[in-house]
CSV table of C-alpha atoms in Angstrom, one decimal:
chain,number,residue,atom,x,y,z
A,1085,MET,CA,0.0,0.0,0.0
A,1086,SER,CA,1.4,3.4,-1.0
A,1087,THR,CA,1.8,6.2,1.5
A,1088,THR,CA,-1.1,8.1,-0.1
A,1089,GLU,CA,-3.4,5.1,0.1
A,1090,ARG,CA,-2.4,4.5,3.7
A,1091,LEU,CA,-3.2,8.1,4.6
A,1092,GLU,CA,-6.5,8.0,2.8
A,1093,GLU,CA,-7.4,4.8,4.7
A,1094,GLU,CA,-6.4,6.4,8.0
A,1095,ALA,CA,-8.6,9.4,7.1
A,1096,ARG,CA,-11.6,7.1,6.4
A,1097,GLU,CA,-11.0,5.3,9.7
A,1098,ARG,CA,-10.9,8.6,11.7
A,1099,LEU,CA,-14.2,9.6,10.0
A,1100,SER,CA,-15.9,6.3,10.8
A,1101,SER,CA,-14.8,6.4,14.5
A,1102,LYS,CA,-16.3,9.9,15.1
A,1103,PRO,CA,-19.2,10.0,17.6
A,1104,ARG,CA,-22.2,10.6,15.5
A,1105,THR,CA,-24.9,13.2,15.9
A,1106,ALA,CA,-28.2,11.8,14.6
A,1107,LEU,CA,-29.5,13.6,11.5
A,1108,ASN,CA,-33.0,13.7,13.0
A,1109,ASP,CA,-31.7,15.5,16.1
A,1110,LEU,CA,-30.1,18.2,13.9
A,1111,LEU,CA,-33.2,18.6,11.8
A,1112,GLU,CA,-35.5,18.7,14.8
A,1113,ARG,CA,-33.2,21.3,16.5
A,1114,TRP,CA,-33.3,23.6,13.4
A,1115,LYS,CA,-36.9,23.1,12.2
A,1116,CYS,CA,-38.0,26.7,11.5
A,1117,ARG,CA,-40.9,27.7,13.9
A,1118,GLU,CA,-40.9,31.4,13.0
A,1119,LYS,CA,-44.1,31.9,11.1
A,1120,ALA,CA,-42.9,35.2,9.6
A,1121,CYS,CA,-40.2,33.2,7.7
A,1122,LYS,CA,-40.9,32.0,4.2
A,1123,ASN,CA,-39.0,28.8,5.2
A,1124,TYR,CA,-41.4,28.2,8.1
A,1125,ASP,CA,-41.7,24.5,9.0
A,1126,LEU,CA,-38.6,23.6,7.0
A,1127,TYR,CA,-35.0,24.1,8.2
A,1128,CYS,CA,-33.2,27.3,9.1
A,1129,TRP,CA,-30.0,27.8,11.0
A,1130,VAL,CA,-30.4,31.0,13.1
A,1131,ASP,CA,-27.2,32.9,13.7
A,1132,ILE,CA,-27.3,34.0,17.3
A,1133,ALA,CA,-25.0,37.0,16.4
A,1134,ASP,CA,-27.8,38.7,14.5
A,1135,ASN,CA,-30.8,36.3,14.7
A,1136,LYS,CA,-30.8,36.0,10.9
A,1137,HIS,CA,-32.3,32.8,9.3
A,1138,TYR,CA,-30.2,30.8,6.9
A,1139,PRO,CA,-32.2,28.0,5.2
A,1140,PHE,CA,-30.5,24.7,4.6
A,1141,ASN,CA,-31.4,21.4,3.1
A,1142,SER,CA,-30.8,17.7,3.9
A,1143,GLY,CA,-27.6,17.7,2.0
A,1144,ASP,CA,-26.3,20.6,4.0
A,1145,ALA,CA,-27.5,18.8,7.2
A,1146,SER,CA,-25.6,15.7,6.2
A,1147,ARG,CA,-22.4,17.6,5.7
A,1148,TRP,CA,-23.0,19.4,9.0
A,1149,ILE,CA,-23.2,16.3,11.2
A,1150,LYS,CA,-20.0,14.8,9.5
A,1151,THR,CA,-18.0,17.7,10.9
A,1152,ILE,CA,-19.2,17.2,14.5
A,1153,PRO,CA,-17.4,17.4,16.9
A,1154,GLU,CA,-14.1,18.4,15.3
A,1155,HIS,CA,-15.3,21.5,13.4
A,1156,ALA,CA,-18.9,22.0,14.4
A,1157,SER,CA,-21.6,21.4,17.0
A,1158,LEU,CA,-25.3,20.9,17.1
A,1159,GLU,CA,-25.7,24.6,17.7
A,1160,ARG,CA,-23.3,25.9,15.0
A,1161,PRO,CA,-22.1,24.5,11.6
A,1162,SER,CA,-18.5,24.4,10.6
A,1163,ASP,CA,-17.0,27.7,9.4
A,1164,ARG,CA,-17.0,26.4,5.8
A,1165,LEU,CA,-20.6,25.3,5.8
A,1166,ARG,CA,-21.6,28.5,7.6
A,1167,ALA,CA,-19.9,30.5,4.8
A,1168,GLN,CA,-21.8,28.4,2.2
A,1169,LEU,CA,-25.2,29.0,3.8
A,1170,ILE,CA,-24.5,32.7,4.0
A,1171,ARG,CA,-23.3,32.8,0.4
A,1172,LYS,CA,-26.4,30.8,-0.8
A,1173,ALA,CA,-28.7,33.2,1.0
A,1174,ALA,CA,-26.9,36.2,-0.5
A,1175,SER,CA,-27.1,34.6,-4.0
A,1176,LYS,CA,-30.8,33.9,-3.6
A,1177,GLY,CA,-31.3,37.5,-2.5
A,1178,ARG,CA,-29.7,38.8,-5.7
A,1179,ASN,CA,-32.0,36.6,-7.8
A,1180,SER,CA,-35.2,37.3,-6.0
A,1181,ASN,CA,-37.4,39.9,-4.3
A,1182,VAL,CA,-36.2,39.9,-0.7
A,1183,HIS,CA,-38.5,40.8,2.2
A,1184,THR,CA,-37.3,41.1,5.8
A,1185,THR,CA,-39.6,40.5,8.7
A,1186,SER,CA,-38.9,41.1,12.3
A,1187,SER,CA,-39.0,37.9,14.3
A,1188,SER,CA,-40.5,37.5,17.7
A,1189,ASN,CA,-37.1,37.7,19.4
A,1190,GLY,CA,-36.3,41.0,17.7
A,1191,GLY,CA,-34.1,39.6,15.0
A,1192,THR,CA,-34.5,39.6,11.2
A,1193,VAL,CA,-35.8,36.9,9.0
A,1194,ASN,CA,-34.7,36.9,5.4
A,1195,ASN,CA,-37.6,35.9,3.2
A,1196,PHE,CA,-36.8,34.9,-0.4
A,1197,ASN,CA,-39.1,34.6,-3.3
A,1198,ILE,CA,-36.7,32.7,-5.5
A,1199,THR,CA,-36.5,33.3,-9.2
A,1200,LEU,CA,-34.0,31.0,-10.9
A,1201,PRO,CA,-31.7,32.8,-13.5
A,1202,THR,CA,-32.0,31.8,-17.1
A,1203,PRO,CA,-29.1,29.4,-17.9
A,1204,GLY,CA,-26.5,30.9,-20.2
A,1205,PRO,CA,-24.9,29.1,-23.1
A,1206,TYR,CA,-22.8,26.1,-22.2
A,1207,GLY,CA,-19.7,27.7,-23.4
A,1208,ALA,CA,-20.3,30.8,-21.2
A,1209,ARG,CA,-20.3,28.6,-18.1
A,1210,HIS,CA,-17.1,26.7,-18.9
A,1211,ALA,CA,-14.2,28.9,-19.5
A,1212,GLY,CA,-11.4,27.4,-21.5
A,1213,PRO,CA,-8.1,26.4,-19.9
A,1214,PHE,CA,-5.5,29.0,-19.0
A,1215,GLN,CA,-3.4,29.8,-22.1
A,1216,SER,CA,0.3,30.0,-21.4
A,1217,PRO,CA,2.2,32.8,-23.0
A,1218,PRO,CA,4.0,31.7,-26.3
A,1219,ASN,CA,7.5,30.5,-26.5
A,1220,ARG,CA,7.6,29.0,-23.1
A,1221,ARG,CA,10.9,27.1,-22.5
A,1222,TYR,CA,9.3,24.5,-20.2
A,1223,SER,CA,6.0,22.6,-20.6
A,1224,ALA,CA,6.3,20.5,-17.5
A,1225,ARG,CA,3.5,21.1,-14.9
A,1226,MET,CA,3.1,20.3,-11.3
A,1227,PRO,CA,1.8,16.8,-10.7
A,1228,SER,CA,-2.0,16.6,-10.5
A,1229,SER,CA,-4.0,15.0,-7.8
A,1230,SER,CA,-7.8,14.3,-8.1
A,1231,PRO,CA,-9.7,17.5,-9.0
A,1232,ALA,CA,-9.6,19.9,-6.0
A,1233,ARG,CA,-12.4,21.8,-4.5
A,1234,SER,CA,-11.9,25.4,-3.5
A,1235,GLU,CA,-14.1,27.2,-1.0
A,1236,ALA,CA,-15.2,30.8,-1.1
A,1237,ASP,CA,-12.8,31.7,1.7
A,1238,TRP,CA,-9.9,30.1,-0.1
A,1239,HIS,CA,-7.3,32.0,2.0
A,1240,ALA,CA,-8.5,30.1,5.1
A,1241,GLU,CA,-8.5,26.8,3.1
A,1242,THR,CA,-4.9,27.5,2.1
A,1243,GLU,CA,-3.9,28.2,5.7
A,1244,ARG,CA,-5.4,24.9,6.9
A,1245,TYR,CA,-3.8,23.0,4.0
A,1246,PHE,CA,-0.3,24.3,4.8
A,1247,GLU,CA,-0.8,23.6,8.5
A,1248,PHE,CA,-1.6,20.0,7.4
A,1249,LEU,CA,1.6,19.9,5.2
A,1250,ILE,CA,3.8,21.3,8.0
A,1251,ASN,CA,2.6,18.7,10.4
A,1252,LYS,CA,3.4,16.0,7.9
A,1253,PHE,CA,6.8,17.5,6.8
A,1254,PRO,CA,8.1,19.4,9.8
A,1255,GLU,CA,11.6,19.5,8.3
A,1256,ASP,CA,10.3,21.6,5.4
A,1257,ARG,CA,8.5,24.1,7.6
A,1258,GLU,CA,10.3,27.2,6.4
A,1259,ARG,CA,10.2,26.3,2.7
A,1260,LEU,CA,6.5,25.4,3.0
A,1261,LEU,CA,5.7,28.7,4.7
A,1262,ALA,CA,7.6,30.7,2.0
A,1263,ALA,CA,5.8,28.8,-0.7
A,1264,LYS,CA,2.4,29.5,1.0
A,1265,GLN,CA,3.1,33.2,1.1
A,1266,THR,CA,4.1,33.2,-2.5
A,1267,LEU,CA,1.0,31.3,-3.6
A,1268,LEU,CA,-1.3,33.5,-1.6
A,1269,SER,CA,0.3,36.7,-2.9
A,1270,ASN,CA,-0.3,35.5,-6.4
A,1271,ASP,CA,-4.0,34.5,-5.7
A,1272,VAL,CA,-3.4,30.8,-6.3
A,1273,ASP,CA,-6.0,28.5,-4.7
A,1274,LEU,CA,-5.8,24.7,-4.2
A,1275,LYS,CA,-7.7,24.1,-7.5
A,1276,SER,CA,-5.0,25.9,-9.5
A,1277,TYR,CA,-1.9,24.3,-8.1
A,1278,LYS,CA,-1.7,21.7,-10.8
A,1279,ASP,CA,-1.7,24.4,-13.5
A,1280,ILE,CA,1.4,26.2,-12.5
A,1281,GLU,CA,4.3,25.7,-14.9
A,1282,LEU,CA,7.9,24.8,-14.0
A,1283,GLU,CA,9.2,28.1,-15.3
A,1284,THR,CA,6.9,30.0,-12.9
A,1285,LEU,CA,8.0,27.8,-10.0
A,1286,GLU,CA,11.6,28.7,-10.7
A,1287,LYS,CA,10.8,32.4,-10.8
A,1288,TRP,CA,9.0,32.1,-7.5
A,1289,ASP,CA,11.9,30.1,-5.9
A,1290,ILE,CA,9.7,27.1,-5.2
A,1291,THR,CA,11.7,23.9,-5.7
A,1292,TRP,CA,10.3,21.0,-7.7
A,1293,GLY,CA,10.3,18.8,-4.6
A,1294,ILE,CA,8.3,21.2,-2.5
A,1295,ALA,CA,5.9,21.7,-5.3
A,1296,LYS,CA,5.3,17.9,-5.5
A,1297,LYS,CA,4.6,17.7,-1.8
A,1298,ILE,CA,2.2,20.6,-2.1
A,1299,CYS,CA,0.3,19.1,-5.0
A,1300,ARG,CA,0.1,15.4,-4.2
A,1301,ASP,CA,-1.7,15.7,-0.8
A,1302,VAL,CA,-4.6,17.9,-1.7
A,1303,LYS,CA,-7.0,14.9,-2.0
A,1304,VAL,CA,-5.9,13.4,1.3
A,1305,PHE,CA,-6.3,16.8,3.0
A,1306,GLN,CA,-9.8,17.4,1.7
A,1307,MET,CA,-10.9,13.9,2.7
A,1308,ASP,CA,-9.9,14.9,6.3
A,1309,ASP,CA,-11.3,18.4,6.0
A,1310,ILE,CA,-14.9,17.5,5.0
A,1311,TYR,CA,-17.5,20.3,4.8
């Protein structure tokens, strides 16, 4: 068994050994009982900071319970899922007529009359690959792992990933920290690592060995960093 396969197996074992929160418990806790909310009798997470309602579905709930207790609790989703719920609510707000109603506890309920946007042409939704400038001396690319996800707050995701790498390769701490700052300053998220060319790495003073370590563990990290 390769090192990557062993780490993936360890990640799966850690996930299977977590104490489970029943999905029904979560859904019962966050069933919306605010009649002024358009999501009444469905499911809303209510942020105690401002009493705003953020609707979620069973898929969101399933991701929520998978992160308990490491990154979430019954009362609060993980930071990643929370950001997704807020982003979804904001997106629905842009595509609908939004009404706000004061709830019984003095907070605000966001009511959304959802109007789905008209899908654009297929080509408009799928941008072509990044085109390298002509006359490149090198065509080698960083090794690719399975397709990476990147969250809205990709800076936070990058910070977590490099903490993971430093724990795995403590002897490379300084070089990994330098590489992290370079990638952040150039707005490179996890999804884009595999597209960086060797010539660019040399210009950024990131060695090929460090680049391989950065790329090859994205999949393992994201299995252990479930949202």
